[in-house]
Tab-separated table of C-alpha atoms and ligand atoms in Angstrom:
chain	number	residue	atom	x	y	z
A	1333	MET	CA	-68.192	-6.865	-59.498
A	1334	THR	CA	-67.583	-10.188	-61.228
A	1335	ALA	CA	-65.655	-10.511	-64.499
A	1336	THR	CA	-66.867	-12.837	-67.237
A	1337	VAL	CA	-63.925	-14.413	-69.059
A	1338	THR	CA	-64.238	-16.660	-72.107
A	1339	VAL	CA	-61.339	-18.934	-73.044
A	1340	THR	CA	-61.321	-20.945	-76.266
A	1341	GLY	CA	-59.193	-24.046	-76.733
A	1342	ALA	CA	-59.756	-24.673	-73.050
A	1343	ALA	CA	-58.762	-28.351	-73.189
A	1344	GLY	CA	-55.453	-27.635	-74.913
A	1345	GLN	CA	-52.081	-27.303	-73.281
A	1346	ILE	CA	-52.104	-23.489	-73.014
A	1347	GLY	CA	-55.652	-23.656	-71.675
A	1348	TYR	CA	-54.562	-26.053	-68.949
A	1349	ALA	CA	-51.866	-23.635	-67.760
A	1350	LEU	CA	-53.942	-20.500	-68.270
A	1351	LEU	CA	-57.216	-21.324	-66.542
A	1352	PHE	CA	-55.715	-21.994	-63.119
A	1353	ARG	CA	-53.836	-18.706	-63.166
A	1354	ILE	CA	-56.939	-16.750	-64.168
A	1355	ALA	CA	-58.917	-18.499	-61.416
A	1356	SER	CA	-56.202	-17.737	-58.845
A	1357	GLY	CA	-56.451	-13.972	-59.449
A	1358	ALA	CA	-53.150	-13.629	-61.338
A	1359	MET	CA	-54.867	-11.813	-64.229
A	1360	LEU	CA	-57.431	-9.558	-62.586
A	1361	GLY	CA	-56.389	-9.365	-58.942
A	1362	GLU	CA	-59.088	-9.660	-56.289
A	1363	VAL	CA	-61.960	-9.768	-58.789
A	1364	PRO	CA	-64.345	-12.750	-58.777
A	1365	VAL	CA	-64.347	-14.546	-62.115
A	1366	ARG	CA	-66.923	-16.477	-64.143
A	1367	LEU	CA	-65.168	-18.731	-66.642
A	1368	ARG	CA	-66.826	-19.738	-69.902
A	1369	LEU	CA	-64.859	-22.369	-71.786
A	1370	LEU	CA	-65.241	-23.088	-75.498
A	1371	GLU	CA	-64.057	-26.315	-77.103
A	1372	VAL	CA	-64.790	-28.385	-80.169
A	1373	PRO	CA	-67.377	-31.107	-79.427
A	1374	GLN	CA	-64.806	-33.913	-79.287
A	1375	ALA	CA	-62.782	-32.066	-76.604
A	1376	VAL	CA	-65.724	-30.983	-74.428
A	1377	GLY	CA	-65.211	-34.039	-72.199
A	1378	ALA	CA	-61.596	-33.059	-71.551
A	1379	ALA	CA	-62.657	-29.461	-70.845
A	1380	GLU	CA	-65.248	-30.790	-68.362
A	1381	GLY	CA	-62.375	-32.614	-66.654
A	1382	THR	CA	-60.437	-29.370	-66.375
A	1383	ALA	CA	-63.570	-27.706	-64.981
A	1384	MET	CA	-63.717	-30.445	-62.317
A	1385	GLU	CA	-60.097	-29.746	-61.401
A	1386	LEU	CA	-60.786	-26.012	-61.232
A	1387	ALA	CA	-63.588	-26.743	-58.769
A	1388	ASP	CA	-61.281	-29.021	-56.772
A	1389	ALA	CA	-58.712	-26.245	-56.432
A	1390	ALA	CA	-61.314	-24.310	-54.388
A	1391	PHE	CA	-60.208	-20.903	-55.664
A	1392	PRO	CA	-61.975	-18.258	-53.552
A	1393	LEU	CA	-62.327	-15.949	-56.588
A	1394	LEU	CA	-63.781	-18.535	-58.977
A	1395	GLU	CA	-67.531	-18.069	-59.125
A	1396	SER	CA	-68.434	-20.514	-61.891
A	1397	VAL	CA	-67.081	-22.574	-64.801
A	1398	ASP	CA	-69.242	-23.488	-67.783
A	1399	VAL	CA	-68.200	-25.490	-70.822
A	1400	PHE	CA	-69.641	-24.948	-74.309
A	1401	ASP	CA	-69.184	-26.225	-77.832
A	1402	ASP	CA	-71.175	-23.313	-79.239
A	1403	ALA	CA	-69.443	-19.951	-79.734
A	1404	ASP	CA	-72.603	-17.855	-79.338
A	1405	ALA	CA	-73.202	-19.339	-75.899
A	1406	ALA	CA	-69.553	-19.241	-74.855
A	1407	PHE	CA	-69.137	-15.509	-75.603
A	1408	GLU	CA	-72.410	-14.482	-73.925
A	1409	GLY	CA	-71.556	-11.508	-71.703
A	1410	ALA	CA	-67.767	-11.948	-72.173
A	1411	GLN	CA	-65.743	-8.972	-70.945
A	1412	LEU	CA	-62.406	-10.613	-71.588
A	1413	ALA	CA	-61.984	-13.159	-74.364
A	1414	LEU	CA	-58.815	-15.208	-74.807
A	1415	LEU	CA	-58.885	-16.927	-78.187
A	1416	VAL	CA	-56.413	-19.766	-77.805
A	1417	GLY	CA	-57.963	-22.586	-79.832
A	1418	ALA	CA	-56.746	-22.701	-83.412
A	1419	ARG	CA	-56.113	-25.158	-86.216
A	1420	PRO	CA	-52.413	-26.098	-86.232
A	1421	ARG	CA	-50.510	-26.615	-89.454
A	1422	THR	CA	-50.237	-30.331	-90.183
A	1423	ALA	CA	-48.190	-32.277	-92.734
A	1424	GLY	CA	-49.099	-31.474	-96.310
A	1425	MET	CA	-51.088	-28.360	-95.407
A	1426	GLU	CA	-50.507	-25.351	-97.658
A	1427	ARG	CA	-50.527	-21.805	-96.305
A	1428	ALA	CA	-53.892	-21.144	-97.924
A	1429	ASP	CA	-55.304	-24.268	-96.223
A	1430	LEU	CA	-54.076	-23.024	-92.847
A	1431	LEU	CA	-55.534	-19.552	-93.361
A	1432	THR	CA	-58.823	-21.009	-94.579
A	1433	ALA	CA	-59.097	-23.424	-91.638
A	1434	ASN	CA	-58.410	-20.670	-89.142
A	1435	ALA	CA	-60.742	-18.218	-90.834
A	1436	GLY	CA	-63.398	-20.910	-90.325
A	1437	ILE	CA	-62.743	-20.588	-86.593
A	1438	PHE	CA	-61.998	-16.878	-86.105
A	1439	GLY	CA	-64.675	-15.531	-88.476
A	1440	PRO	CA	-67.574	-17.179	-86.601
A	1441	GLN	CA	-65.971	-16.399	-83.232
A	1442	GLY	CA	-65.651	-12.724	-84.232
A	1443	ARG	CA	-69.326	-12.733	-85.181
A	1444	ALA	CA	-70.285	-14.416	-81.904
A	1445	ILE	CA	-68.293	-11.785	-79.973
A	1446	ASN	CA	-70.034	-9.061	-81.964
A	1447	ASP	CA	-73.475	-10.447	-81.186
A	1448	HIS	CA	-73.103	-11.782	-77.647
A	1449	ALA	CA	-70.148	-10.300	-75.763
A	1450	SER	CA	-70.364	-7.432	-73.315
A	1451	ASP	CA	-70.046	-3.907	-74.776
A	1452	ASP	CA	-66.677	-3.507	-73.074
A	1453	VAL	CA	-65.223	-6.780	-74.431
A	1454	ARG	CA	-61.449	-7.004	-74.892
A	1455	VAL	CA	-60.061	-9.781	-77.057
A	1456	LEU	CA	-56.623	-11.378	-77.109
A	1457	VAL	CA	-55.862	-13.812	-79.923
A	1458	VAL	CA	-53.187	-16.356	-79.014
A	1459	GLY	CA	-53.933	-19.054	-81.611
A	1460	ASN	CA	-51.671	-18.878	-84.641
A	1461	PRO	CA	-51.333	-17.217	-87.076
A	1462	ALA	CA	-52.323	-14.842	-84.283
A	1463	ASN	CA	-52.079	-11.451	-86.023
A	1464	THR	CA	-54.121	-12.509	-89.029
A	1465	ASN	CA	-56.596	-14.471	-86.906
A	1466	ALA	CA	-57.193	-11.268	-84.937
A	1467	LEU	CA	-57.668	-9.355	-88.192
A	1468	ILE	CA	-60.273	-11.909	-89.322
A	1469	ALA	CA	-62.119	-11.873	-85.989
A	1470	ALA	CA	-62.215	-8.053	-85.909
A	1471	ALA	CA	-63.498	-7.929	-89.487
A	1472	HIS	CA	-66.449	-10.104	-88.450
A	1473	ALA	CA	-67.302	-7.872	-85.478
A	1474	PRO	CA	-68.294	-4.535	-87.019
A	1475	ASP	CA	-70.032	-3.322	-83.855
A	1476	VAL	CA	-66.955	-3.780	-81.657
A	1477	PRO	CA	-64.237	-1.109	-81.930
A	1478	ALA	CA	-61.359	-2.693	-83.875
A	1479	GLU	CA	-58.808	-1.753	-81.217
A	1480	ARG	CA	-60.433	-4.213	-78.816
A	1481	PHE	CA	-58.993	-7.039	-80.956
A	1482	THR	CA	-55.343	-7.711	-80.184
A	1483	ALA	CA	-52.874	-10.515	-80.869
A	1484	MET	CA	-50.192	-11.822	-78.569
A	1485	THR	CA	-46.549	-10.830	-78.966
A	1486	ARG	CA	-46.038	-10.566	-75.211
A	1487	LEU	CA	-44.371	-13.978	-75.145
A	1488	ASP	CA	-41.761	-12.737	-77.639
A	1489	HIS	CA	-41.405	-9.584	-75.523
A	1490	ASN	CA	-40.857	-11.616	-72.346
A	1491	ARG	CA	-38.403	-13.879	-74.164
A	1492	GLY	CA	-36.428	-10.811	-75.219
A	1493	LEU	CA	-36.369	-9.385	-71.693
A	1494	ALA	CA	-35.168	-12.720	-70.311
A	1495	GLN	CA	-32.307	-12.892	-72.836
A	1496	LEU	CA	-31.260	-9.318	-72.033
A	1497	ALA	CA	-31.417	-9.908	-68.286
A	1498	THR	CA	-29.171	-12.955	-68.640
A	1499	ARG	CA	-26.720	-11.079	-70.855
A	1500	LEU	CA	-26.528	-8.121	-68.440
A	1501	ASP	CA	-26.703	-10.357	-65.353
A	1502	VAL	CA	-29.558	-8.353	-63.821
A	1503	GLY	CA	-33.142	-9.094	-62.846
A	1504	VAL	CA	-35.786	-8.542	-65.557
A	1505	ASP	CA	-37.484	-6.004	-63.295
A	1506	ARG	CA	-34.535	-3.625	-63.776
A	1507	LEU	CA	-35.043	-3.527	-67.561
A	1508	SER	CA	-37.594	-1.542	-69.515
A	1509	ARG	CA	-38.482	-0.304	-73.020
A	1510	MET	CA	-37.802	-3.301	-75.202
A	1511	THR	CA	-40.011	-3.764	-78.245
A	1512	ILE	CA	-41.218	-6.539	-80.529
A	1513	TRP	CA	-42.365	-5.131	-83.869
A	1514	GLY	CA	-44.576	-6.815	-86.462
A	1515	ASN	CA	-45.883	-10.338	-86.835
A	1516	HIS	CA	-45.758	-13.179	-84.291
A	1517	SER	CA	-43.656	-15.171	-86.733
A	1518	SER	CA	-40.057	-15.507	-87.796
A	1519	THR	CA	-40.215	-12.021	-89.363
A	1520	GLN	CA	-40.848	-10.340	-85.998
A	1521	VAL	CA	-38.326	-7.648	-85.039
A	1522	PRO	CA	-36.974	-7.778	-81.478
A	1523	ASP	CA	-35.627	-4.287	-80.767
A	1524	PRO	CA	-33.596	-3.439	-77.656
A	1525	SER	CA	-32.380	-0.104	-79.084
A	1526	GLN	CA	-34.318	1.946	-76.487
A	1527	LEU	CA	-33.497	-0.352	-73.567
A	1528	LEU	CA	-33.157	1.165	-70.101
A	1529	LEU	CA	-31.425	-0.420	-67.115
A	1530	ASP	CA	-32.694	1.064	-63.845
A	1531	GLY	CA	-34.240	3.837	-65.957
A	1532	GLU	CA	-30.963	4.779	-67.696
A	1533	PRO	CA	-29.965	4.036	-71.317
A	1534	ILE	CA	-27.684	1.030	-71.665
A	1535	ALA	CA	-25.502	0.397	-74.706
A	1536	LEU	CA	-25.496	-3.158	-76.036
A	1537	ASP	CA	-22.922	-4.718	-78.312
A	1538	ASP	CA	-24.371	-4.387	-81.840
A	1539	ALA	CA	-22.812	-7.663	-82.996
A	1540	TRP	CA	-24.337	-9.544	-80.032
A	1541	VAL	CA	-27.736	-7.991	-80.750
A	1542	ALA	CA	-27.632	-8.919	-84.444
A	1543	GLU	CA	-25.976	-12.319	-84.206
A	1544	GLU	CA	-27.277	-13.721	-80.930
A	1545	PHE	CA	-30.113	-11.767	-79.360
A	1546	VAL	CA	-32.367	-11.360	-82.389
A	1547	PRO	CA	-32.019	-14.957	-83.710
A	1548	THR	CA	-32.532	-16.403	-80.212
A	1549	VAL	CA	-35.774	-14.498	-79.647
A	1550	VAL	CA	-37.074	-15.055	-83.176
A	1551	ASN	CA	-36.360	-18.799	-83.081
A	1552	ARG	CA	-37.331	-19.433	-79.475
A	1553	GLY	CA	-40.740	-20.886	-80.320
A	1554	ALA	CA	-39.152	-23.415	-82.676
A	1555	ALA	CA	-36.420	-24.189	-80.125
A	1556	ILE	CA	-39.067	-24.952	-77.494
A	1557	ILE	CA	-40.909	-27.223	-79.919
A	1558	ALA	CA	-37.643	-29.048	-80.698
A	1559	ALA	CA	-36.796	-29.449	-77.002
A	1560	ARG	CA	-40.249	-30.240	-75.606
A	1561	GLY	CA	-41.830	-31.961	-78.550
A	1562	ALA	CA	-44.718	-29.508	-78.155
A	1563	SER	CA	-45.074	-25.765	-78.492
A	1564	SER	CA	-44.628	-23.441	-75.541
A	1565	ALA	CA	-47.582	-23.604	-73.195
A	1566	ALA	CA	-46.964	-22.345	-69.645
A	1567	SER	CA	-44.884	-19.401	-70.865
A	1568	ALA	CA	-47.546	-18.594	-73.470
A	1569	ALA	CA	-50.232	-18.729	-70.779
A	1570	SER	CA	-48.129	-16.479	-68.555
A	1571	ALA	CA	-47.693	-13.965	-71.376
A	1572	ALA	CA	-51.450	-13.960	-71.997
A	1573	ILE	CA	-52.004	-13.183	-68.310
A	1574	ASP	CA	-49.446	-10.338	-68.535
A	1575	HIS	CA	-51.123	-8.910	-71.661
A	1576	MET	CA	-54.614	-8.895	-70.177
A	1577	ARG	CA	-53.489	-7.599	-66.764
A	1578	ASP	CA	-51.621	-4.661	-68.302
A	1579	TRP	CA	-54.570	-3.887	-70.575
A	1580	VAL	CA	-56.979	-3.751	-67.667
A	1581	GLU	CA	-54.717	-2.402	-64.925
A	1582	ASP	CA	-52.199	-0.184	-66.831
A	1583	THR	CA	-48.506	-0.726	-67.551
A	1584	ALA	CA	-45.763	0.353	-65.135
A	1585	PRO	CA	-45.014	4.101	-65.361
A	1586	GLY	CA	-42.105	4.877	-67.716
A	1587	ASP	CA	-42.165	1.420	-69.293
A	1588	TRP	CA	-43.888	-0.113	-72.271
A	1589	VAL	CA	-44.678	-3.634	-73.447
A	1590	SER	CA	-45.362	-5.197	-76.841
A	1591	ALA	CA	-48.783	-6.086	-78.222
A	1592	ALA	CA	-50.203	-6.505	-81.718
A	1593	LEU	CA	-53.015	-4.023	-82.422
A	1594	PRO	CA	-54.808	-2.812	-85.539
A	1595	SER	CA	-52.515	-0.137	-86.937
A	1596	ARG	CA	-53.738	3.427	-87.215
A	1597	GLY	CA	-50.798	4.174	-89.481
A	1598	GLU	CA	-48.167	4.448	-86.749
A	1599	TYR	CA	-44.577	4.089	-88.024
A	1600	GLY	CA	-45.918	3.858	-91.585
A	1601	VAL	CA	-47.654	0.500	-90.957
A	1602	PRO	CA	-50.721	0.363	-93.242
A	1603	GLU	CA	-53.941	1.052	-91.398
A	1604	GLY	CA	-55.828	-1.985	-90.156
A	1605	LEU	CA	-52.945	-4.486	-90.175
A	1606	VAL	CA	-52.654	-6.167	-86.766
A	1607	CYS	CA	-49.035	-5.346	-86.020
A	1608	SER	CA	-46.941	-5.490	-82.850
A	1609	PHE	CA	-45.864	-2.109	-81.483
A	1610	PRO	CA	-44.464	-0.694	-78.265
A	1611	VAL	CA	-47.581	0.057	-76.226
A	1612	THR	CA	-48.644	1.407	-72.877
A	1613	GLY	CA	-51.859	0.428	-71.157
A	1614	ALA	CA	-53.773	3.249	-69.486
A	1615	ASP	CA	-57.439	3.644	-68.561
A	1616	GLY	CA	-58.289	0.298	-70.104
A	1617	ALA	CA	-56.872	1.079	-73.560
A	1618	TRP	CA	-53.609	0.400	-75.340
A	1619	ARG	CA	-51.723	3.384	-76.768
A	1620	VAL	CA	-48.900	2.955	-79.269
A	1621	VAL	CA	-45.726	4.734	-78.154
A	1622	GLU	CA	-45.056	7.098	-81.031
A	1623	GLY	CA	-42.078	9.151	-82.140
A	1624	LEU	CA	-39.290	6.643	-81.496
A	1625	GLU	CA	-36.195	6.949	-83.665
A	1626	LEU	CA	-35.707	3.488	-85.185
A	1627	PRO	CA	-32.227	2.220	-86.079
A	1628	PRO	CA	-31.853	1.319	-89.791
A	1629	ALA	CA	-31.908	-2.457	-89.100
A	1630	VAL	CA	-35.175	-2.129	-87.167
A	1631	ARG	CA	-36.703	0.038	-89.896
A	1632	ALA	CA	-35.747	-2.543	-92.537
A	1633	GLY	CA	-37.052	-5.393	-90.375
A	1634	LEU	CA	-40.345	-3.598	-89.767
A	1635	ALA	CA	-40.778	-3.078	-93.516
A	1636	ALA	CA	-40.206	-6.817	-94.108
A	1637	THR	CA	-42.568	-8.037	-91.378
A	1638	VAL	CA	-45.228	-5.634	-92.702
A	1639	VAL	CA	-44.830	-7.188	-96.150
A	1640	GLU	CA	-45.584	-10.579	-94.570
A	1641	LEU	CA	-48.631	-9.228	-92.709
A	1642	GLU	CA	-49.919	-7.675	-95.931
A	1643	ALA	CA	-49.394	-10.963	-97.767
A	1644	GLU	CA	-51.400	-12.835	-95.109
A	1645	ARG	CA	-54.178	-10.236	-95.252
A	1646	ASP	CA	-54.230	-10.308	-99.057
A	1647	ALA	CA	-54.329	-14.119	-99.101
A	1648	VAL	CA	-57.267	-14.154	-96.698
A	1649	ARG	CA	-59.015	-11.491	-98.747
A	1650	ALA	CA	-58.381	-13.348	-102.007
A	1651	LEU	CA	-59.877	-16.484	-100.491
A	1652	GLY	CA	-63.034	-14.451	-99.729
A	1653	LEU	CA	-62.499	-14.850	-95.980
A	1654	LEU	CA	-62.846	-11.172	-95.061
A	1655	PRO	CA	-66.312	-9.630	-95.227
A	1656	GLN	CA	-66.541	-6.919	-97.930
B	846	LIG	P1	-53.376	-27.440	-78.299
B	846	LIG	O1	-53.457	-28.165	-79.592
B	846	LIG	O2	-52.833	-28.143	-77.097
B	846	LIG	O3	-54.819	-26.910	-77.907
B	846	LIG	C1	-55.642	-26.243	-78.804
B	846	LIG	C2	-57.054	-26.505	-78.364
B	846	LIG	O4	-57.904	-25.716	-79.175
B	846	LIG	C3	-57.491	-27.973	-78.546
B	846	LIG	O5	-58.020	-28.470	-77.335
B	846	LIG	C4	-58.565	-27.886	-79.629
B	846	LIG	O6	-59.608	-28.836	-79.461
B	846	LIG	C5	-59.075	-26.458	-79.413
B	846	LIG	N1	-59.787	-25.908	-80.566
B	846	LIG	C6	-59.538	-26.083	-81.885
B	846	LIG	N2	-60.461	-25.451	-82.618
B	846	LIG	C7	-61.289	-24.837	-81.738
B	846	LIG	C8	-62.457	-24.057	-81.903
B	846	LIG	N3	-62.951	-23.772	-83.110
B	846	LIG	N4	-63.064	-23.576	-80.800
B	846	LIG	C9	-62.607	-23.889	-79.573
B	846	LIG	N5	-61.509	-24.648	-79.359
B	846	LIG	C10	-60.865	-25.107	-80.439
B	846	LIG	O7	-52.569	-26.101	-78.611
B	846	LIG	P2	-51.889	-25.117	-77.571
B	846	LIG	O8	-50.501	-25.567	-77.326
B	846	LIG	O9	-52.798	-24.868	-76.445
B	846	LIG	O10	-51.745	-23.804	-78.504
B	846	LIG	C11	-52.890	-23.125	-78.950
B	846	LIG	C12	-52.520	-22.100	-80.018
B	846	LIG	O11	-51.670	-21.105	-79.490
B	846	LIG	C13	-51.766	-22.697	-81.216
B	846	LIG	O12	-52.276	-22.079	-82.386
B	846	LIG	C14	-50.337	-22.251	-80.965
B	846	LIG	O13	-49.591	-22.189	-82.167
B	846	LIG	C15	-50.586	-20.886	-80.397
B	846	LIG	N6	-49.478	-20.278	-79.657
B	846	LIG	C16	-49.329	-18.939	-79.783
B	846	LIG	C17	-48.323	-18.296	-79.089
B	846	LIG	C18	-48.150	-16.802	-79.203
B	846	LIG	O14	-47.163	-16.298	-78.636
B	846	LIG	N7	-49.001	-16.045	-79.862
B	846	LIG	C19	-47.464	-19.033	-78.275
B	846	LIG	C20	-47.659	-20.395	-78.155
B	846	LIG	C21	-48.679	-21.017	-78.852
B	847	LIG	C1	-44.348	-19.820	-79.905
B	847	LIG	O1	-43.955	-18.677	-80.180
B	847	LIG	O2	-43.859	-20.495	-78.976
B	847	LIG	C2	-45.442	-20.446	-80.726
B	847	LIG	O3	-46.148	-19.476	-81.443
B	847	LIG	C3	-44.871	-21.490	-81.621
B	847	LIG	C4	-45.942	-22.254	-82.357
B	847	LIG	O4	-45.761	-22.425	-83.593
B	847	LIG	O5	-46.933	-22.674	-81.751
């Protein structure tokens, strides 16, 4: 069986890191892949260049690469869709402008997925503001179950694991059960309160968690931009691979990861908001890990990040960008 994978923003910096890993089998294992790349017309030439390089890498699993500037064509038959292309915030842009510009991208792409993708399509939104872009895309795809639209908080999750591994001087593979709650923004809530080391609970210093761990994870995206002069790309691509692989192939037994999914009311998060939760992947579906006892600081943080998600949703709705 061959998998059809559509990637938007294919000529961008995440796209450049992501496509070669998908083609190498890092995302789906030994499954042949057909890549369908979507770009804006002015970047189609650059995407064609990347397609030439993909051919030159002679990946045994890469069956074909096609480049499109039309969403309907790009999502034709897509089983996995990675929505990376987005409109970045530029100088002088208000929040409403940013939401409007991105709704102009994610609304039509949601509709194209609805009309052209495979029945089993799974969507990961990477382009920011990722949670609300996923909400917009899902709202324009009434025939696709809403839970197939997810947004990426796996990079924040991986950042958290890396900080914890350094602090504890252990490999990341010995740690499990960390969570990112909420929005992929500065209101996200990194939560190591359930952390296990080699499957056993491990107590962390509360002051270190509050004063160092949480701010480091929350501000890591901005720190990368300050250091690199560009936002994270290879680590974002790697997180996208992790998200899709765990969705398709299941998460490790006894562990969970973080992903933003449309809420079904878990932990009091209003239904429909695309919110990051602790999740397990099994049988091709994400399940929110329920029943965790949240420390007061995490509960307060979750309430605040939900307020931000509601404000984004309400702004999009007020601008008439969600179908009635
Ligand atoms: P980039 O500017 O290098 O590339 C974006 C690409 O998207 C460009 O080639 C652009 O032409 C394309 N594009 C724009 N509109 C499009 C459309 N309508 N259809 C198809 N393609 C379109 O940006 P990047 O560094 O690759 O980052 C992409 C997005 O990912 C940004 O929004 C960034 O903020 C976000 N991001 C998210 C996370 C996360 O953890 N969720 C992490 C890093 C970056
Ligand atoms: C990140 O977390 O690295 C990015 O979302 C930052 C950004 O604004 O692109």
